[in-house]
């Protein structure tokens, strides 16, 4: 196990595009939930799951920064009880700009958090309102200034393109303002309209004016060109970083390695099994308080499924899939398993072989989902 993901399912505002497991903060048993996180970690420890060699901890949500400074402090205290935080390669938390106060930044820094992943999404205030965000562009700038004062260097911001009504010019302006902050890491995602979201309901009623596919493709191209211009290397389809500032925790996912998922609705991958925890907070806590792991369902990953995941997750990375790593992990020749598929993709100029790695071509980056589908047969 290389990493631990801890899910904090509370939000003061639900974004219109979000389909993650979350609830409004008000009237929720937040303090009790934090203690339940500690209980779940204790149950896992008692069951022989070791956190000794964990490389990363990632606090996600929901919104971890919806917690008060005191609640964050208690959560970090619990993490320290089970993880050697000083030995971690990376300790990250997601954050909302308007919730990340100077006091919370101090608590996070003191508690060993090394990396902030800040949900900025856009620097256009009108767009931020339309997508359900409660912060403004100035909040994002302020929180980065405050974080630097506290001593944070490793920071990332998330940006979204393909938003309803978003123009090329708005996206260009956001990219310019984002890179003016000179952060070591940026993530840029195209909007995906998921079921059970505000945007999904609007789309079904014909009231979601999304940019066309051609506009979205142009926005993606602008993202890549702009990040390259400012020295941020694309190391995964949607992620850009200065050398040495790649997200180690996310690389665990893309390298198809094991990690623990802790908290209501969290997903994990341990001992050859992918699992998801119980989602409703009350039922999650009820299970944990009975000293039972709150696992909702498990799926034992077969060897062929693991090889499929190795390919379509690994191809997301700019470095692609290492032939040597694949064959060491599975004790099979890559060419014997996927030789014909890869030959077809190479002939279509979607994949190339470079330094004993199979990787997406420039054209393949734009058609990544088509490539990944070839390994899900």
Coordinates of C-alpha atoms in Angstrom, one line a residue:
X1 CA 0.0 0.0 0.0
X2 CA 1.5 3.3 -1.1
X3 CA -1.2 5.8 -0.1
X4 CA -4.2 6.6 2.0
X5 CA -7.2 8.6 0.8
X6 CA -9.4 10.1 3.5
X7 CA -12.8 11.3 2.5
X8 CA -14.4 14.3 4.2
X9 CA -18.0 14.4 2.8
X10 CA -19.1 17.9 4.0
X11 CA -19.7 21.0 2.0
X12 CA -21.1 24.4 2.8
X13 CA -22.2 24.7 -0.8
X14 CA -22.8 21.9 -3.4
X15 CA -21.3 22.7 -6.8
X16 CA -23.6 22.2 -9.8
X17 CA -21.3 19.6 -11.5
X18 CA -20.2 17.5 -8.4
X19 CA -21.3 13.9 -8.1
X20 CA -19.0 12.9 -5.2
X21 CA -20.3 11.6 -2.0
X22 CA -21.2 14.8 -0.1
X23 CA -23.7 16.5 2.2
X24 CA -24.4 20.0 3.4
X25 CA -22.3 20.7 6.5
X26 CA -25.1 22.2 8.6
X27 CA -26.6 19.8 11.2
X28 CA -24.2 17.0 10.4
X29 CA -22.3 15.0 13.1
X30 CA -18.9 16.4 12.0
X31 CA -17.0 15.9 15.2
X32 CA -18.3 12.3 15.5
X33 CA -17.4 11.6 11.9
X34 CA -13.8 12.7 12.5
X35 CA -13.6 10.3 15.4
X36 CA -15.1 7.5 13.1
X37 CA -12.2 8.1 10.7
X38 CA -9.8 7.2 13.5
X39 CA -11.9 4.2 14.4
X40 CA -11.8 2.9 10.8
X41 CA -8.0 3.3 10.8
X42 CA -7.8 1.4 14.1
X43 CA -10.0 -1.4 12.7
X44 CA -7.8 -1.7 9.6
X45 CA -4.7 -1.8 11.8
X46 CA -6.2 -4.5 14.0
X47 CA -6.9 -6.5 10.8
X48 CA -3.3 -6.4 9.9
X49 CA -3.3 -3.6 7.4
X50 CA 0.0 -1.8 7.8
X51 CA 0.5 1.9 7.2
X52 CA 4.2 1.7 7.9
X53 CA 5.4 2.3 4.4
X54 CA 2.7 4.7 3.2
X55 CA 4.2 7.4 0.9
X56 CA 1.2 9.7 0.7
X57 CA -1.9 10.9 2.5
X58 CA -4.6 12.7 0.6
X59 CA -7.5 14.5 2.3
X60 CA -10.4 14.8 -0.3
X61 CA -14.1 15.4 -0.4
X62 CA -16.5 16.9 -0.2
X63 CA -14.4 19.7 1.2
X64 CA -11.8 19.1 3.9
X65 CA -11.5 22.9 4.5
X66 CA -15.2 23.0 5.4
X67 CA -14.0 21.8 8.8
X68 CA -13.1 24.4 11.4
X69 CA -9.5 24.9 12.4
X70 CA -10.1 22.9 15.6
X71 CA -11.7 20.1 13.6
X72 CA -8.9 20.0 11.1
X73 CA -6.4 19.9 14.0
X74 CA -8.2 16.9 15.5
X75 CA -8.3 15.1 12.1
X76 CA -4.5 15.7 11.6
X77 CA -3.9 14.5 15.2
X78 CA -5.7 11.2 14.3
X79 CA -3.6 10.8 11.1
X80 CA -0.4 11.2 13.1
X81 CA -1.6 8.4 15.4
X82 CA -1.4 5.9 12.5
X83 CA 1.0 7.3 10.0
X84 CA 4.6 8.5 10.3
X85 CA 3.8 11.9 8.8
X86 CA 7.4 13.0 8.8
X87 CA 8.4 10.2 6.5
X88 CA 5.7 10.9 3.9
X89 CA 6.7 11.9 0.5
X90 CA 3.5 13.9 0.1
X91 CA 0.6 15.0 2.4
X92 CA -2.1 16.8 0.5
X93 CA -5.4 18.3 1.1
X94 CA -8.1 19.7 -1.2
X95 CA -9.3 23.2 -0.4
X96 CA -11.8 25.8 -1.3
X97 CA -10.4 29.4 -1.6
X98 CA -13.1 31.1 0.5
X99 CA -12.8 28.5 3.3
X100 CA -9.1 28.3 3.6
X101 CA -8.5 30.9 6.3
X102 CA -5.0 32.0 7.5
X103 CA -5.8 30.1 10.8
X104 CA -6.5 26.9 8.9
X105 CA -3.4 27.3 6.8
X106 CA -1.3 27.5 10.0
X107 CA -3.1 24.4 11.4
X108 CA -2.4 22.4 8.2
X109 CA 1.2 23.4 8.0
X110 CA 1.8 22.6 11.7
X111 CA 0.0 19.2 11.1
X112 CA 2.4 18.2 8.4
X113 CA 0.4 18.9 5.3
X114 CA 2.9 19.6 2.5
X115 CA 0.7 20.2 -0.6
X116 CA -2.5 22.2 -1.2
X117 CA -4.9 21.3 -4.1
X118 CA -7.1 24.3 -4.5
X119 CA -10.4 24.2 -6.3
X120 CA -10.3 27.5 -8.2
X121 CA -12.0 26.2 -11.4
X122 CA -12.1 29.7 -13.1
X123 CA -11.0 33.3 -12.6
X124 CA -14.3 34.6 -14.1
X125 CA -16.6 35.6 -11.4
X126 CA -19.8 35.2 -13.5
X127 CA -18.8 31.7 -14.4
X128 CA -18.0 30.8 -10.8
X129 CA -21.5 31.9 -9.8
X130 CA -23.1 29.9 -12.6
X131 CA -21.4 26.7 -11.6
X132 CA -22.3 27.1 -7.9
X133 CA -19.0 28.2 -6.5
X134 CA -19.0 30.5 -3.5
X135 CA -15.6 32.1 -3.9
X136 CA -14.4 34.8 -6.3
X137 CA -11.2 35.3 -8.3
X138 CA -9.8 37.5 -5.6
X139 CA -10.3 34.8 -3.0
X140 CA -8.1 32.4 -5.0
X141 CA -5.3 35.0 -5.3
X142 CA -5.6 35.9 -1.6
X143 CA -5.4 32.3 -0.3
X144 CA -2.3 31.6 -2.4
X145 CA -0.6 34.7 -1.0
X146 CA -1.5 33.6 2.5
X147 CA -0.3 30.1 1.9
X148 CA 3.1 31.4 0.8
X149 CA 3.3 33.5 3.9
X150 CA 2.6 30.4 6.0
X151 CA 5.4 28.5 4.2
X152 CA 3.5 26.4 1.6
X153 CA 5.5 26.0 -1.7
X154 CA 3.8 22.9 -3.2
X155 CA 0.5 24.2 -4.4
X156 CA -1.8 23.2 -7.3
X157 CA -5.0 24.7 -8.6
X158 CA -7.8 22.9 -10.5
X159 CA -9.3 24.6 -13.6
X160 CA -12.4 23.5 -15.6
X161 CA -13.1 24.2 -19.3
X162 CA -16.2 23.4 -21.4
X163 CA -18.4 25.1 -18.8
X164 CA -21.9 26.2 -19.8
X165 CA -21.7 29.5 -21.7
X166 CA -17.9 29.6 -21.4
X167 CA -16.1 31.3 -24.3
X168 CA -12.7 30.9 -25.7
X169 CA -11.8 34.4 -24.4
X170 CA -12.9 33.5 -20.9
X171 CA -10.8 30.4 -20.9
X172 CA -7.8 32.3 -22.2
X173 CA -8.2 34.9 -19.5
X174 CA -8.4 32.2 -16.8
X175 CA -5.2 30.6 -18.1
X176 CA -3.3 33.9 -18.1
X177 CA -4.4 34.7 -14.5
X178 CA -3.6 31.1 -13.4
X179 CA -0.1 31.1 -14.7
X180 CA 0.6 34.6 -13.5
X181 CA 0.5 33.0 -10.0
X182 CA 3.5 30.9 -11.0
X183 CA 2.5 27.8 -9.1
X184 CA 4.4 24.5 -9.5
X185 CA 1.3 22.4 -10.5
X186 CA -1.9 22.9 -12.4
X187 CA -4.8 20.6 -13.3
X188 CA -7.2 21.3 -16.2
X189 CA -10.3 19.2 -16.6
X190 CA -13.1 19.2 -19.2
X191 CA -16.5 19.4 -17.7
X192 CA -18.2 16.0 -17.4
X193 CA -22.0 16.2 -16.8
X194 CA -22.6 13.4 -14.3
X195 CA -26.0 12.0 -13.3
X196 CA -27.6 13.2 -10.1
X197 CA -26.1 16.7 -10.4
X198 CA -27.8 20.1 -11.0
X199 CA -26.1 20.3 -14.4
X200 CA -27.5 16.9 -15.4
X201 CA -31.0 17.9 -14.6
X202 CA -30.6 21.2 -16.5
X203 CA -29.2 19.3 -19.5
X204 CA -32.1 16.9 -19.6
X205 CA -34.4 20.0 -19.7
X206 CA -32.4 21.5 -22.5
X207 CA -31.2 24.4 -20.3
X208 CA -27.5 23.7 -20.2
X209 CA -25.7 25.7 -23.0
X210 CA -22.5 23.7 -23.3
X211 CA -19.8 24.6 -25.8
X212 CA -19.6 22.3 -28.7
X213 CA -17.0 19.5 -29.1
X214 CA -14.9 21.6 -31.4
X215 CA -14.7 24.5 -28.9
X216 CA -13.8 22.0 -26.1
X217 CA -11.1 20.5 -28.2
X218 CA -9.7 24.0 -28.8
X219 CA -9.8 24.8 -25.1
X220 CA -7.8 21.6 -24.4
X221 CA -5.2 22.6 -27.0
X222 CA -5.0 26.1 -25.5
X223 CA -4.4 24.5 -22.1
X224 CA -1.5 22.3 -23.3
X225 CA 0.1 25.1 -25.3
X226 CA -0.2 27.6 -22.4
X227 CA 1.2 25.3 -19.8
X228 CA 4.1 24.4 -22.0
X229 CA 4.9 28.1 -22.7
X230 CA 5.1 28.6 -18.9
X231 CA 7.3 25.6 -18.2
X232 CA 4.7 23.3 -16.8
X233 CA 5.3 19.8 -18.3
X234 CA 2.2 17.7 -19.0
X235 CA 2.9 14.5 -17.1
X236 CA -0.7 13.2 -17.4
X237 CA -3.5 14.0 -19.7
X238 CA -4.9 16.7 -17.5
X239 CA -2.0 17.6 -15.2
X240 CA 1.0 19.9 -15.6
X241 CA 3.9 20.4 -13.2
X242 CA 7.4 21.7 -12.8
X243 CA 9.8 18.8 -12.5
X244 CA 9.6 17.3 -9.0
X245 CA 6.1 18.7 -8.3
X246 CA 4.1 16.0 -9.9
X247 CA 1.2 14.7 -7.7
X248 CA 2.7 11.5 -6.1
X249 CA -0.7 10.4 -4.7
X250 CA -2.4 10.7 -8.1
X251 CA 0.5 8.8 -9.7
X252 CA -0.3 5.9 -7.4
X253 CA -3.7 5.7 -9.1
X254 CA -2.2 5.9 -12.6
X255 CA 0.5 3.4 -11.8
X256 CA -2.1 1.0 -10.7
X257 CA -0.7 0.6 -7.2
X258 CA -2.5 -0.1 -4.0
X259 CA -3.9 2.5 -1.6
X260 CA -6.4 2.6 1.3
X261 CA -9.7 4.5 1.0
X262 CA -11.0 5.7 4.4
X263 CA -14.3 7.5 5.2
X264 CA -17.9 7.4 4.0
X265 CA -18.0 6.5 0.3
X266 CA -14.3 6.2 -0.1
X267 CA -12.7 3.8 -2.6
X268 CA -9.6 1.8 -2.1
X269 CA -7.4 -0.9 -3.7
X270 CA -5.9 -3.4 -1.3
X271 CA -4.6 -7.0 -1.6
X272 CA -5.9 -7.4 -5.1
X273 CA -9.4 -6.1 -4.2
X274 CA -11.0 -2.8 -5.2
X275 CA -13.6 -1.7 -2.6
X276 CA -16.0 1.1 -1.8
X277 CA -17.1 2.1 1.7
X278 CA -20.7 2.7 2.8
X279 CA -21.8 6.1 1.5
X280 CA -24.5 7.4 3.9
X281 CA -22.7 9.0 6.9
X282 CA -25.0 7.6 9.5
X283 CA -24.7 4.0 8.2
X284 CA -21.0 4.4 7.8
X285 CA -20.6 5.5 11.5
X286 CA -23.0 2.8 12.7
X287 CA -20.8 0.1 11.2
X288 CA -17.5 1.6 12.4
X289 CA -18.9 2.1 16.0
X290 CA -19.6 -1.7 16.0
X291 CA -15.9 -2.1 15.2
X292 CA -16.6 -3.4 11.7
X293 CA -14.9 -2.2 8.5
X294 CA -17.6 -0.1 6.7
X295 CA -17.0 -1.8 3.3
X296 CA -20.1 -1.7 1.0
X297 CA -18.8 -3.8 -1.8
X298 CA -15.6 -5.4 -3.1
X299 CA -14.4 -6.6 -6.4
X300 CA -11.5 -9.1 -6.7
X301 CA -9.4 -7.8 -9.6
X302 CA -8.6 -10.7 -12.0
X303 CA -5.2 -10.9 -13.6
X304 CA -6.6 -9.8 -17.0
X305 CA -8.5 -6.9 -15.4
X306 CA -5.3 -5.8 -13.7
X307 CA -3.5 -5.9 -17.0
X308 CA -6.3 -3.8 -18.6
X309 CA -6.0 -1.3 -15.8
X310 CA -2.2 -1.2 -16.2
X311 CA -2.7 -0.2 -19.8
X312 CA -5.5 2.4 -19.8
X313 CA -4.3 4.0 -16.5
X314 CA -0.7 4.0 -17.6
X315 CA -1.4 5.5 -21.0
X316 CA -2.8 8.5 -19.2
X317 CA 0.7 9.4 -18.2
X318 CA 2.9 11.3 -20.6
X319 CA 5.6 8.7 -20.1
X320 CA 3.1 5.9 -20.9
X321 CA 3.4 2.2 -20.1
X322 CA 6.8 0.8 -19.4
X323 CA 7.3 -2.6 -21.1
X324 CA 9.8 -3.6 -18.4
X325 CA 7.4 -2.7 -15.5
X326 CA 4.5 -4.4 -17.1
X327 CA 6.4 -7.7 -17.7
X328 CA 7.9 -7.6 -14.2
X329 CA 4.5 -7.0 -12.6
X330 CA 2.6 -9.7 -14.5
X331 CA 5.4 -12.1 -15.6
X332 CA 3.9 -12.0 -19.1
X333 CA 5.2 -10.5 -22.4
X334 CA 3.3 -7.3 -23.1
X335 CA 3.4 -8.1 -26.8
X336 CA 1.8 -11.5 -26.2
X337 CA -1.2 -9.9 -24.5
X338 CA -1.7 -6.6 -26.4
X339 CA 0.6 -6.8 -29.4
X340 CA -2.2 -6.7 -32.0
X341 CA -4.1 -4.0 -30.2
X342 CA -1.0 -1.8 -29.9
X343 CA 0.0 -2.4 -33.5
X344 CA -3.5 -1.2 -34.6
X345 CA -3.2 1.9 -32.4
X346 CA 0.3 2.6 -33.8
X347 CA -1.0 2.3 -37.3
X348 CA -3.8 4.8 -36.5
X349 CA -1.1 7.2 -35.1
X350 CA -2.7 7.1 -31.6
X351 CA 0.1 5.3 -29.8
X352 CA 3.9 5.2 -30.3
X353 CA 6.8 3.2 -28.9
X354 CA 9.5 5.4 -27.3
X355 CA 12.4 4.3 -25.1
X356 CA 10.6 1.0 -24.3
X357 CA 7.4 2.8 -23.3
X358 CA 4.1 2.8 -25.2
X359 CA 2.6 6.3 -25.0
X360 CA -0.1 8.4 -26.6
X361 CA 0.9 10.4 -29.6
X362 CA -0.2 14.0 -29.9
X363 CA -3.3 12.9 -31.8
X364 CA -3.8 10.1 -29.2
X365 CA -3.9 12.6 -26.3
X366 CA -7.0 14.2 -28.0
X367 CA -8.6 10.8 -28.4
X368 CA -7.6 9.2 -25.2
X369 CA -11.0 7.7 -24.4
X370 CA -11.0 5.9 -27.7
X371 CA -7.5 4.5 -27.0
X372 CA -8.4 3.3 -23.5
X373 CA -11.5 1.6 -24.7
X374 CA -9.4 -0.7 -26.8
X375 CA -8.1 -2.3 -23.6
X376 CA -11.6 -3.0 -22.2
X377 CA -12.7 -6.0 -24.1

